[in-house]
Short mmCIF file of C-alpha atoms in Angstrom, two decimals:
data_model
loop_
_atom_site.label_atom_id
_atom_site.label_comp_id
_atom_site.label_asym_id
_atom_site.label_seq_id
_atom_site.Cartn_x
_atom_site.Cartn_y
_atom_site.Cartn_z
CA UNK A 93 33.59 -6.91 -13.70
CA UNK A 94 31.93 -5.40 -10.57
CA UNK A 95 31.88 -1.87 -10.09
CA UNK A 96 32.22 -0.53 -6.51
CA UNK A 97 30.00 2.87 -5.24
CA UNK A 98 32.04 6.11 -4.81
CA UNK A 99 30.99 7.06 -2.06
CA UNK A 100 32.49 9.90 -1.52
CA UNK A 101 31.13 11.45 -4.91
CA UNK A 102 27.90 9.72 -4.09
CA UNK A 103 28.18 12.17 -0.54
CA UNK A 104 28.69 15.26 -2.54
CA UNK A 105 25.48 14.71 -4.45
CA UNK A 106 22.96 13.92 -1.57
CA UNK A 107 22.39 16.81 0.62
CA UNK A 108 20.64 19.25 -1.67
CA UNK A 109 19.00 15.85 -3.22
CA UNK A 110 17.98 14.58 -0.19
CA UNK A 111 16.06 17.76 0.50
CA UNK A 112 13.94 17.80 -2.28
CA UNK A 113 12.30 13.93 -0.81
CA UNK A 114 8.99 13.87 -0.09
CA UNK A 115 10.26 11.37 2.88
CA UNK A 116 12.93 13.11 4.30
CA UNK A 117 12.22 13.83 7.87
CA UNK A 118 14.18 16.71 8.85
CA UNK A 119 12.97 19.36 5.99
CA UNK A 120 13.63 22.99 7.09
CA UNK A 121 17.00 21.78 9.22
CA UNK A 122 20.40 22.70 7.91
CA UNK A 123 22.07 20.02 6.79
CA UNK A 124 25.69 20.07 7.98
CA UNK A 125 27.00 16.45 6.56
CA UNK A 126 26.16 13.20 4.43
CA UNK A 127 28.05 10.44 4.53
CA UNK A 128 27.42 6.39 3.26
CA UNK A 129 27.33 4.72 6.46
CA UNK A 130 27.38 1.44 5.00
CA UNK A 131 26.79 0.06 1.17
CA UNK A 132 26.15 -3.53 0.16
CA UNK A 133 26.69 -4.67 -3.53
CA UNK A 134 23.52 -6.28 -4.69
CA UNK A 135 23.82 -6.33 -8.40
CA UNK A 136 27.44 -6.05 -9.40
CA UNK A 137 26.76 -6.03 -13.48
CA UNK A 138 28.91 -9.42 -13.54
CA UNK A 139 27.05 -11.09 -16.03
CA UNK A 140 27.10 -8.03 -18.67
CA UNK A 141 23.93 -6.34 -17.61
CA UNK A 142 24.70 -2.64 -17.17
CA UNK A 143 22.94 -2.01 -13.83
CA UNK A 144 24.61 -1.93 -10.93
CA UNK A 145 22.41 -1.62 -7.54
CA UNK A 146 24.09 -1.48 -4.19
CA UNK A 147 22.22 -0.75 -0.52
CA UNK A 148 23.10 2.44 0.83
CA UNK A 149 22.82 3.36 4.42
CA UNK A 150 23.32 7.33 4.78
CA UNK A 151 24.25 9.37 7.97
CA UNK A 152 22.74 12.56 8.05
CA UNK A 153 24.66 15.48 10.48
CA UNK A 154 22.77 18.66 11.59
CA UNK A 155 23.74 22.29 12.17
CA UNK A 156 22.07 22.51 14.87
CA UNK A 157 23.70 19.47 16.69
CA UNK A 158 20.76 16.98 16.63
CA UNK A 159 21.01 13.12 16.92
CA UNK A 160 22.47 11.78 13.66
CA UNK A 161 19.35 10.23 11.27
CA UNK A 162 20.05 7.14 8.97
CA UNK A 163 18.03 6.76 6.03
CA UNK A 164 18.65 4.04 3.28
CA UNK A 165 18.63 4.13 -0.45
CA UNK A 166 18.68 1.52 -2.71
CA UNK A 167 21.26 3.42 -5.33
CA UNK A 168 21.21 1.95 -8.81
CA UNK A 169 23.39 2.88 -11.49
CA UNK A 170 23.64 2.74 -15.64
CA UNK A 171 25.81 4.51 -17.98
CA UNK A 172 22.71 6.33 -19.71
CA UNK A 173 19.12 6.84 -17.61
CA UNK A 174 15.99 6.44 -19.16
CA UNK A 175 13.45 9.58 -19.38
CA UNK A 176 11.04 7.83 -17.13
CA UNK A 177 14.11 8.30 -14.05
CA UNK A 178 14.99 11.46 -14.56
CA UNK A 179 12.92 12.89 -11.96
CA UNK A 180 15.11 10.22 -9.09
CA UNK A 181 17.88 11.16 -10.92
CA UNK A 182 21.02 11.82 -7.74
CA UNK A 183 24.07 12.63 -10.76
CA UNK A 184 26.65 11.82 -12.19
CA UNK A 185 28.51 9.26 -10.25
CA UNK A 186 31.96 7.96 -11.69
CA UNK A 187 31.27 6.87 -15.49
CA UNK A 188 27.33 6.19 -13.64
CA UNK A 189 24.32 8.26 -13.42
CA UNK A 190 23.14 6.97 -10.34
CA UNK A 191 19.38 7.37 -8.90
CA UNK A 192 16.90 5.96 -6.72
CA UNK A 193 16.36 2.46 -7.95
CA UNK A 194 12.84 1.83 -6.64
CA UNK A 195 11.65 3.49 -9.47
CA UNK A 196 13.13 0.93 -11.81
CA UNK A 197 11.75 -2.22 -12.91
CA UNK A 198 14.37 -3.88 -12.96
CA UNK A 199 15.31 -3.08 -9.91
CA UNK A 200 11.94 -4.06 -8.50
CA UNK A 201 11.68 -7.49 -10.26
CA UNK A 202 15.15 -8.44 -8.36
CA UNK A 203 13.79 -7.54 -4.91
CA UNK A 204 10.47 -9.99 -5.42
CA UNK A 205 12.74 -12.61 -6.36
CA UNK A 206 15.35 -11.83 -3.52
CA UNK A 207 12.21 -12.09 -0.44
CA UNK A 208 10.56 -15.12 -2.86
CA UNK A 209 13.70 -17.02 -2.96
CA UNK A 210 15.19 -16.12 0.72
CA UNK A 211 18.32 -14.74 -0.72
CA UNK A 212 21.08 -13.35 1.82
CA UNK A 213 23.52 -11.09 0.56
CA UNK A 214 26.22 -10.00 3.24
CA UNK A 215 24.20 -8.73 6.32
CA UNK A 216 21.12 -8.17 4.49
CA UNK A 217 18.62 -11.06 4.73
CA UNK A 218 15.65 -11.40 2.08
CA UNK A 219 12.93 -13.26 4.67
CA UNK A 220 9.78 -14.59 3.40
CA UNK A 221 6.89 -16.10 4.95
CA UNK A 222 5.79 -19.07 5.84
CA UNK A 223 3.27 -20.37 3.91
CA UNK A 224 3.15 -17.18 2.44
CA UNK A 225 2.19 -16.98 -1.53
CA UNK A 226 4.95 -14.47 -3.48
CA UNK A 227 4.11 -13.95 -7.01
CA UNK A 228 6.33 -14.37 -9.80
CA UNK A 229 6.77 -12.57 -13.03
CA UNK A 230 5.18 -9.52 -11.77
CA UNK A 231 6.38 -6.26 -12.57
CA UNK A 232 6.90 -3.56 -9.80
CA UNK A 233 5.17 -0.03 -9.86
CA UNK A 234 6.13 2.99 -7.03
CA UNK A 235 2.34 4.11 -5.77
CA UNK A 236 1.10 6.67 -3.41
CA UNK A 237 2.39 9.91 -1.89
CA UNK A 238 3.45 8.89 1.23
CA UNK A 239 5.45 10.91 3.66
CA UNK A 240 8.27 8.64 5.12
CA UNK A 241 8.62 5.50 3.17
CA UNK A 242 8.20 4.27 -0.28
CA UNK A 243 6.41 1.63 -1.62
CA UNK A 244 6.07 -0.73 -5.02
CA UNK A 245 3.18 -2.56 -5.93
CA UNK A 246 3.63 -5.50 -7.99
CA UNK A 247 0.35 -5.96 -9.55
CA UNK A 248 -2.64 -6.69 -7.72
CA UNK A 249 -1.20 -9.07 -5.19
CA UNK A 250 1.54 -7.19 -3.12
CA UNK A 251 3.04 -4.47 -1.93
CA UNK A 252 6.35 -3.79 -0.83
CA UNK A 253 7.85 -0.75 1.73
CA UNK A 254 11.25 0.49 1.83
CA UNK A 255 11.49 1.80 5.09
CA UNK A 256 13.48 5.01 4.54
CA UNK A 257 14.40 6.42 7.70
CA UNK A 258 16.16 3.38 10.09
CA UNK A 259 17.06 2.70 13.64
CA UNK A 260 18.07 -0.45 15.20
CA UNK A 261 15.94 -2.96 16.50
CA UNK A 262 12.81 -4.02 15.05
CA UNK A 263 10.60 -1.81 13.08
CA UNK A 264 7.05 -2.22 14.55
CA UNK A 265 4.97 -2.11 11.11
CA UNK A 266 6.76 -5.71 10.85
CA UNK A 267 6.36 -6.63 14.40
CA UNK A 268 2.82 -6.31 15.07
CA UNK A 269 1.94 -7.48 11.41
CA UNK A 270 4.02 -11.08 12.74
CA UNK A 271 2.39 -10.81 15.66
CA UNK A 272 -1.58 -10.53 14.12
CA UNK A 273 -0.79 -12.58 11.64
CA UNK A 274 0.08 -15.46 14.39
CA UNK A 275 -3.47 -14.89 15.79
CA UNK A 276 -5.10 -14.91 11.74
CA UNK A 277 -6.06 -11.53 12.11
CA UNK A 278 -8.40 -10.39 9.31
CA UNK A 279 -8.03 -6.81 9.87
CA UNK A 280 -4.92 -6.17 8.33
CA UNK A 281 -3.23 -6.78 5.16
CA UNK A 282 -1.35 -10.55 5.39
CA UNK A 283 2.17 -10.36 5.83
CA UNK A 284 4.24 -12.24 2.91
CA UNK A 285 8.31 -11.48 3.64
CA UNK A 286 10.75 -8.59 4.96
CA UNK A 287 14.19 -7.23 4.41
CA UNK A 288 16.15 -7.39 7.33
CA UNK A 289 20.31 -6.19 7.93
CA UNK A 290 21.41 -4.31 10.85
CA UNK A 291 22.30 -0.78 11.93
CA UNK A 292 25.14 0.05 14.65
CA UNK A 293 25.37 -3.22 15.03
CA UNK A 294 21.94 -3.99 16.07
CA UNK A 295 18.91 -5.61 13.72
CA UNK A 296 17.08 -3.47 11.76
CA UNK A 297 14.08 -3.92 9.93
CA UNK A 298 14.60 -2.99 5.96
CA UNK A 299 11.35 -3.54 4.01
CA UNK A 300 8.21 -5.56 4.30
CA UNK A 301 6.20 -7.22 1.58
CA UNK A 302 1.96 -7.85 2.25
CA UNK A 303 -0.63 -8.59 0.17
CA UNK A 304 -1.80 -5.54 -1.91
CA UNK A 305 -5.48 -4.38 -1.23
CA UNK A 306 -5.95 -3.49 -4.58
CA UNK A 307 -9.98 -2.96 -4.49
CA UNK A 308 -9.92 -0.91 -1.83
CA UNK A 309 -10.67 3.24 -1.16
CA UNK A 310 -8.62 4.98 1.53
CA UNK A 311 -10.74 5.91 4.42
CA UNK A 312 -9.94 9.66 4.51
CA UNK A 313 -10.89 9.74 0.93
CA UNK A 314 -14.16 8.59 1.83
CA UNK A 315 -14.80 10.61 5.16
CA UNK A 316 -14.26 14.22 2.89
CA UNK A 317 -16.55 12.71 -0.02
CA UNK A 318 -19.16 12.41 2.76
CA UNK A 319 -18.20 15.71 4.12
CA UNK A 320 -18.78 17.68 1.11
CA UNK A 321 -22.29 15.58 -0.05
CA UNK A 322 -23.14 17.40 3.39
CA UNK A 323 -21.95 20.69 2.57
CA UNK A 324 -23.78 20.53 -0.98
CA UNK A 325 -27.05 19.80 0.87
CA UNK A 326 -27.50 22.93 2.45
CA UNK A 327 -31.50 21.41 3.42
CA UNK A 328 -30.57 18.10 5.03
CA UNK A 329 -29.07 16.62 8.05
CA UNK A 330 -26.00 14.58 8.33
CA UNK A 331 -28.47 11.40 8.66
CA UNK A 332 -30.41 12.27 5.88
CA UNK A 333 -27.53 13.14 3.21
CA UNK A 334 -26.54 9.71 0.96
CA UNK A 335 -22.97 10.06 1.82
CA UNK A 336 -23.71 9.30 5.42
CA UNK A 337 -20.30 8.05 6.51
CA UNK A 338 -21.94 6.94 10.14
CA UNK A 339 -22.79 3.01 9.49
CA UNK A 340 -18.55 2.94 8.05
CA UNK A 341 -17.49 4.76 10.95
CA UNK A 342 -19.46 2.05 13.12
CA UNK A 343 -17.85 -0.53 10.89
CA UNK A 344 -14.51 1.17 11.45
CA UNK A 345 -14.67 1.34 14.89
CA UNK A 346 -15.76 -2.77 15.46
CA UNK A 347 -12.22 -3.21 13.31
CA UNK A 348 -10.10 -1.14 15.65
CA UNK A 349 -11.43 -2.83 18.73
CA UNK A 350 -10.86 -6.32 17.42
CA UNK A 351 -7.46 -5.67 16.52
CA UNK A 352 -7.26 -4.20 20.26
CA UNK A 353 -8.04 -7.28 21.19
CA UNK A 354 -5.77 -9.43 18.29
CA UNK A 355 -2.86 -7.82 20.11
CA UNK A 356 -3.57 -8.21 23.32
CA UNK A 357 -4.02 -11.82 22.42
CA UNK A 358 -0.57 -12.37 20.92
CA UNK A 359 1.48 -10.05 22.60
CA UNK A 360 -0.14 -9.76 26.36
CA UNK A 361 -0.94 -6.50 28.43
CA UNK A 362 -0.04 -5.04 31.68
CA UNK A 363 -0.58 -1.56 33.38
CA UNK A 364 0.99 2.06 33.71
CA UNK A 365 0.60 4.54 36.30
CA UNK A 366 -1.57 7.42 34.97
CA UNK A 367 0.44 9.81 36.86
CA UNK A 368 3.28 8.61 34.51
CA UNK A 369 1.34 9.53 31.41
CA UNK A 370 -0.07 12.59 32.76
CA UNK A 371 4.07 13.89 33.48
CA UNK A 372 4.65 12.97 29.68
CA UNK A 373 1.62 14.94 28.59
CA UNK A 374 2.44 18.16 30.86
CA UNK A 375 6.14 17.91 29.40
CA UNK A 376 4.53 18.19 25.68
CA UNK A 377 2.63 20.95 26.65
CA UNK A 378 4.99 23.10 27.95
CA UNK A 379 7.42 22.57 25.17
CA UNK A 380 4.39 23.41 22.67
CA UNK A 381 3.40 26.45 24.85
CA UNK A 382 6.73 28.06 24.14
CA UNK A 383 6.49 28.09 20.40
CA UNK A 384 2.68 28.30 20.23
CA UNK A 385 1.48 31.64 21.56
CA UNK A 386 -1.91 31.32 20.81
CA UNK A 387 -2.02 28.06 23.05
CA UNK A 388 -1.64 30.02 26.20
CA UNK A 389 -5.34 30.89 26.62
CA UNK A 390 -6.30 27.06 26.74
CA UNK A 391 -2.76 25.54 28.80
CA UNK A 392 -4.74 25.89 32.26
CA UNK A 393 -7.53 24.00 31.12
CA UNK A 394 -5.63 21.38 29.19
CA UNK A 395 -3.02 20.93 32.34
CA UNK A 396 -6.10 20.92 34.42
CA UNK A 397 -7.71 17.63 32.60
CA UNK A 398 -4.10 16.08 32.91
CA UNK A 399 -3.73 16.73 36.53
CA UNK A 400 -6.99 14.99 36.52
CA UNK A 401 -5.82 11.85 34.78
CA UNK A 402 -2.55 11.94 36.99
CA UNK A 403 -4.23 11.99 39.86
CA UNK A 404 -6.41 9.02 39.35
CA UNK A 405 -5.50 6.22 41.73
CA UNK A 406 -6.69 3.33 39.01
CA UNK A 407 -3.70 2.28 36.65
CA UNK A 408 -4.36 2.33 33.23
CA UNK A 409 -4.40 -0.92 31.21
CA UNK A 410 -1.61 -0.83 28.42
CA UNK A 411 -0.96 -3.13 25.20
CA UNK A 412 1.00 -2.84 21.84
CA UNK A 413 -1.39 -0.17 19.61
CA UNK A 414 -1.14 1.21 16.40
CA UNK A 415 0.58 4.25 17.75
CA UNK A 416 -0.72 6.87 14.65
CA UNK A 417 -3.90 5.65 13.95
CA UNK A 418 -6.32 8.30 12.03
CA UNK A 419 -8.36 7.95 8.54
CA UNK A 420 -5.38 7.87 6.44
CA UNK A 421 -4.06 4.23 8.03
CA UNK A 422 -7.55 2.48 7.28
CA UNK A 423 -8.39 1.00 3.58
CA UNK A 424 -12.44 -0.08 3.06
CA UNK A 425 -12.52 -3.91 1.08
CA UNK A 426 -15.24 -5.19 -0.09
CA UNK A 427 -15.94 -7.00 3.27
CA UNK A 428 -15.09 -4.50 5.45
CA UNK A 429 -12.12 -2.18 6.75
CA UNK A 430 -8.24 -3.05 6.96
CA UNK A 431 -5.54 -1.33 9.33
CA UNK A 432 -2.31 -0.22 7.83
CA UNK A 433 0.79 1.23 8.93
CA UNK A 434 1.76 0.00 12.12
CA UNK A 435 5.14 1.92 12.41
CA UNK A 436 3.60 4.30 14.98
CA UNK A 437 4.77 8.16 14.82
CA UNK A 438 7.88 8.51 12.79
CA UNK A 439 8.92 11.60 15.29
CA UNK A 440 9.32 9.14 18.61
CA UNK A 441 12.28 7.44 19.10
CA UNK A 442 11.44 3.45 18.54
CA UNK A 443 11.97 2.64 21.93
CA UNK A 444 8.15 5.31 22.36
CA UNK A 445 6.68 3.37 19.85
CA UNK A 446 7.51 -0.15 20.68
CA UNK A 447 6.36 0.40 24.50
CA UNK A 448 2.80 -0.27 25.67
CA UNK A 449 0.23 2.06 25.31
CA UNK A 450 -3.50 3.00 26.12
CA UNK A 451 -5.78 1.64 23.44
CA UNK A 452 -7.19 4.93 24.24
CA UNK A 453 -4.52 6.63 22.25
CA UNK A 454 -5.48 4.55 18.93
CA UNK A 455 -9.20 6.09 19.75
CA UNK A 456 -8.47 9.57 20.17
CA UNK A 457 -6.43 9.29 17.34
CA UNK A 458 -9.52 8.56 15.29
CA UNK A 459 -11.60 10.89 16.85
CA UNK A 460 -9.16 13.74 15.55
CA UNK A 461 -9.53 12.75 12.52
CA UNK A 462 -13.34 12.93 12.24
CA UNK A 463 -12.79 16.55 13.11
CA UNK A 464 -9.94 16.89 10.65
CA UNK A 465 -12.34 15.77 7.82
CA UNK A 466 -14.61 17.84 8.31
CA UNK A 467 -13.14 21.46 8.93
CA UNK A 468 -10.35 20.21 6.27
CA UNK A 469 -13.23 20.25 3.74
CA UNK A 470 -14.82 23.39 5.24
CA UNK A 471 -11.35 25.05 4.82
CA UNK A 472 -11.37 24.15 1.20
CA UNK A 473 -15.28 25.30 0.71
CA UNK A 474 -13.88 28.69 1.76
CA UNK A 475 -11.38 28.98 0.00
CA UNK A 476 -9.47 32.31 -0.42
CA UNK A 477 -10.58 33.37 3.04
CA UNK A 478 -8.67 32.94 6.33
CA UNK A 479 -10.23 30.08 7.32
CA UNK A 480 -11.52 30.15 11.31
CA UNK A 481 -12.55 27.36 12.97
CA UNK A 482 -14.53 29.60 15.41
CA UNK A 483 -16.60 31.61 13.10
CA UNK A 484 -20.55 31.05 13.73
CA UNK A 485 -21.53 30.19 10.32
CA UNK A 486 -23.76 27.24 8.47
CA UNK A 487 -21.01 25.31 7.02
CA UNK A 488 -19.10 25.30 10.76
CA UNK A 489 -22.09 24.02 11.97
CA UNK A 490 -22.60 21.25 9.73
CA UNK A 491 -19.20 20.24 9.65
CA UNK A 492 -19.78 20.20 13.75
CA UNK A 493 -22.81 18.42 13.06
CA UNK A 494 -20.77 15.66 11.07
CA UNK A 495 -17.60 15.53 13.28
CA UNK A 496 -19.71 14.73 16.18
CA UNK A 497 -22.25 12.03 14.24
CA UNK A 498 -19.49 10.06 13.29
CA UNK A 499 -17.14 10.31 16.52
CA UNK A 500 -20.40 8.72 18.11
CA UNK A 501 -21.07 6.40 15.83
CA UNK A 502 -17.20 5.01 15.87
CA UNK A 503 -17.34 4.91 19.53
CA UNK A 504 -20.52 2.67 19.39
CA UNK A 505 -19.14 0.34 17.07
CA UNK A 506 -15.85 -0.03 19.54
CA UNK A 507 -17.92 -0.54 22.13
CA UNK A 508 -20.02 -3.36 20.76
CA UNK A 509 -16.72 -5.05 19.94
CA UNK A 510 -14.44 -4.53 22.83
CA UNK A 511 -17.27 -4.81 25.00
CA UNK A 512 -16.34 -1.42 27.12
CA UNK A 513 -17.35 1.82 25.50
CA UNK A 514 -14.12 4.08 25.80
CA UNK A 515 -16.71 7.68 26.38
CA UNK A 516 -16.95 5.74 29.86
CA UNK A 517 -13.60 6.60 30.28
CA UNK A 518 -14.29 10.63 29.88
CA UNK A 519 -11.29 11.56 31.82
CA UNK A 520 -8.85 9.39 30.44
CA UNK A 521 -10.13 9.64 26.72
CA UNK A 522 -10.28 13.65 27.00
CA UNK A 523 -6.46 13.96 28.09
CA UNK A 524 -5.40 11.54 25.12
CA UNK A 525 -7.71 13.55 22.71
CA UNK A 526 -6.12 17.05 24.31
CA UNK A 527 -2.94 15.68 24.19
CA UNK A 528 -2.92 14.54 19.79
CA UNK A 529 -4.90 18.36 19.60
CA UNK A 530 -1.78 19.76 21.16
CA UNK A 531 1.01 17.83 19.01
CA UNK A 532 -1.21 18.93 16.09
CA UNK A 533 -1.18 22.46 17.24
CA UNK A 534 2.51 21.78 17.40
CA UNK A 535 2.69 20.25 13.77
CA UNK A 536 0.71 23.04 12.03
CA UNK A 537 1.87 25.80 13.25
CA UNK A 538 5.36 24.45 11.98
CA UNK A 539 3.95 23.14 9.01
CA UNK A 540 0.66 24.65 7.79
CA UNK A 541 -0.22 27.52 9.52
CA UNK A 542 -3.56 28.32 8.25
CA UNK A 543 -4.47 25.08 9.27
CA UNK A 544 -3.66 25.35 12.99
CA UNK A 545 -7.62 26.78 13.96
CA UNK A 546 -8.52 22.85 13.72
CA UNK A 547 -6.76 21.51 16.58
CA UNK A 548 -7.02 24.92 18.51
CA UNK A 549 -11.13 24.62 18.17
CA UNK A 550 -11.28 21.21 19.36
CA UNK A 551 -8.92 21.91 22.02
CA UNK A 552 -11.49 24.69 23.34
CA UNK A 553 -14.53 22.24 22.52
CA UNK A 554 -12.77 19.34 24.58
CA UNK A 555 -11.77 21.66 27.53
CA UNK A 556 -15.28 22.75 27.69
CA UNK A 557 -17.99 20.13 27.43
CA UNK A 558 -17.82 16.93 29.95
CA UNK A 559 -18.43 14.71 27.08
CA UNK A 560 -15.25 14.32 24.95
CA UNK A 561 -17.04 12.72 22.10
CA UNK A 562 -19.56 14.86 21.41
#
């Protein structure tokens, strides 16, 4: 006999739970209300087994009177959890302990069957592929440490994400993965099925399944091992240390311009004004100005390089992009580099991330992050002090040094790809750089305040030098 959620006393458990997840978006708000939104029965425990899993759709209310957030849960329940869930462990629900199934085999075996077999269960539709490979008999494992989604592996062939936080329409991670793989892009991870239901009414994009990368290393992993084979050499140059990340940021860059060019294939391009961009950039500015003190010394010069781009009487070219792209999002195979994670920034709205963009942006995005691996690893070499990005000393100027070989060298292998080198666009590059240095700014100072010298040097190097690369 099915059991249906309480989800009321489901409600009174989540909003001191929901808290303590690593992907909840709005840490450090008040929460002022959960409620269950919506909840689909998936396994009911009819035939004896005492699971019971349903889909969960949460509304999340705010003290401070923000925009309602959804998030969804996939909310198992058994009359006695084993030790291994403990630690996803919501409470006692009912005669139920009831926790966050993902971390359940079980639970994870039904899912590959449910996108493998195209099952539809109410308004929730289990979509694979075509043509697409799912294995079978393959056990489920949660991996990673992400910050806004979870995902299982199931052994070494693929990998599913739960989105966690939802809005209607369709989530762009499965969007643009459709779209490259309808051109055969190699450059990303194949897509092999999605979950899809509907929020508000609307479509909404669940969960996507794509083949796992499992002999792969994570890019930003890489960049601070090179980094700190630098540092340890205090006698050799960036060129001369065996770490040199250089000839993979070439390699890195050739991928991100061909998968410019992938979407601009299957999904077109057309043009914005830059005086448009430049008014979005001067409104983030000001709004980071007003928390940021320390920004004011550097606002004329940053709105200076924006009135610059606004006042440029070329439009700029604009195409679907990655939308967060930075060392983190890129996985080196054996043959070369993959992009992943094309959900864009979690903190627009969807309708930001879905709408054309600069392929700029996806560049200075990288760029940042050359500069965050190395003064990230400098911060760690001196460790115990107040780190400051401005101090003259040898390991500043290595990690300069480093920053600046590789921003080059990524730059070069874009523009042997795309066959435009973006540094010819100084004007237009510098603004998108200034303006990811100021929502960093923005993002450290509310998160990791120690940190916030990184974006705050580069802003001063970038409002300085007429070459925003090096």
């Amino acid at each position: 006999m099915s059991l249906a959620l309480p989800s009321s006393e489901l409600a009174d458990l989540l909003p001191d739970w929901l808290a303590r997840q690593r992907w909840f978006a709005a840490k450090g708000r008040q929460v002022r209300s959960v409620a269950v939104a919506a909840s689909s029965p998936l396994i009911t425990g009819d035939g004896g087994d005492d699971l019971l899993l349903d889909h969960t759709v949460l509304a999340v209310e705010f003290t401070d009177g923000g925009p309602v957030q959804h998030y969804q849960l996939l909310v198992a329940r058994r009359p006695q959890v084993r030790t291994e869930l403990e630690h996803v462990t919501i409470g006692r629900v009912d005669k139920h302990i009831a926790y966050d199934g993902l971390w359940d085999h079980e639970v994870t075996d039904w899912l590959l069957d449910a996108i493998r077999t195209g099952l539809t269960v109410g308004d929730i539709r289990f979509v694979p592929e075509p043509g697409a490979e799912i294995p079978e008999g393959v056990g489920g494992r949660v991996i990673g440490v992400e910050q806004s989604n979870t995902s299982v592996a199931y052994g070494e062939k693929s990998i599913f994400k739960l989105f966690r936080r939802l809005a209607p329409g369709s989530n762009p991670d499965l969007e643009l993965h459709r779209a490259l793989r309808s051109v055969g892009s190699e450059q990303v991870a194949a897509l092999q099925g999605a979950v899809e239901g509907t929020l508000d009414g609307q479509p909404a994009t669940l969960g996507m399944l794509q083949d796992f990368a499992a002999n792969s290393a994570d890019g930003w992993a890489m960049a601070l091992a090179s980094v700190r084979d630098l540092l340890a050499e205090a006698d050799l140059r960036a060129d001369e240390v065996g770490g040199d990340f250089a000839g993979e940021a070439y390699r890195l860059g050739e991928t991100v311009a061909i998968v410019h060019d992938e979407l601009a294939r299957a999904l077109g391009t057309t043009q914005v004004d830059p005086a448009e961009v430049a008014e979005g950039m001067m409104a983030r500015l000001a709004a980071t100005a007003v928390e940021v003190p320390r920004l004011a010394v550097h606002t004329e010069r940053i709105r200076a390089t924006y009135e610059a781009l606004g006042a440029s009487d070329a439009p700029i070219r604009a195409q679907r992009i990655h939308g967060d792209l930075h060392l983190g999002q890129t996985l080196r195979i054996p043959w070369g580099w993959l992009l992943i994670d094309f959900e864009g920034e979690p903190a627009k709205p969807l309708a930001e991330r879905v709408r054309p963009d600069s392929a700029l942006r996806d560049v200075a995005g990288m760029l940042r992050s050359f500069d965050y691996a190395a003064f990230h690893q400098v911060s760690s070499w001196e460790a115990g002090e107040l780190f400051d990005a401005d101090q003259d000393s040898q390991l500043m100027w290595r990690a300069n040094e480093w920053a600046a070989r590789n921003r080059s060298a990524f730059c070069d292998g874009y523009a042997a790809r795309a066959g435009a080198d973006p540094r010819a666009q100084g004007t237009v590059l510098r603004a998108f750089e200034l303006d990811k240095a100021v929502y960093e700014v923005l993002y450290e100072t509310r998160s990791r305040p120690s940190w916030v010298s990184i974006p705050l040097a580069s802003i001063s190097r970038l409002t300085t030098e007429t070459d925003s690369v090096t």
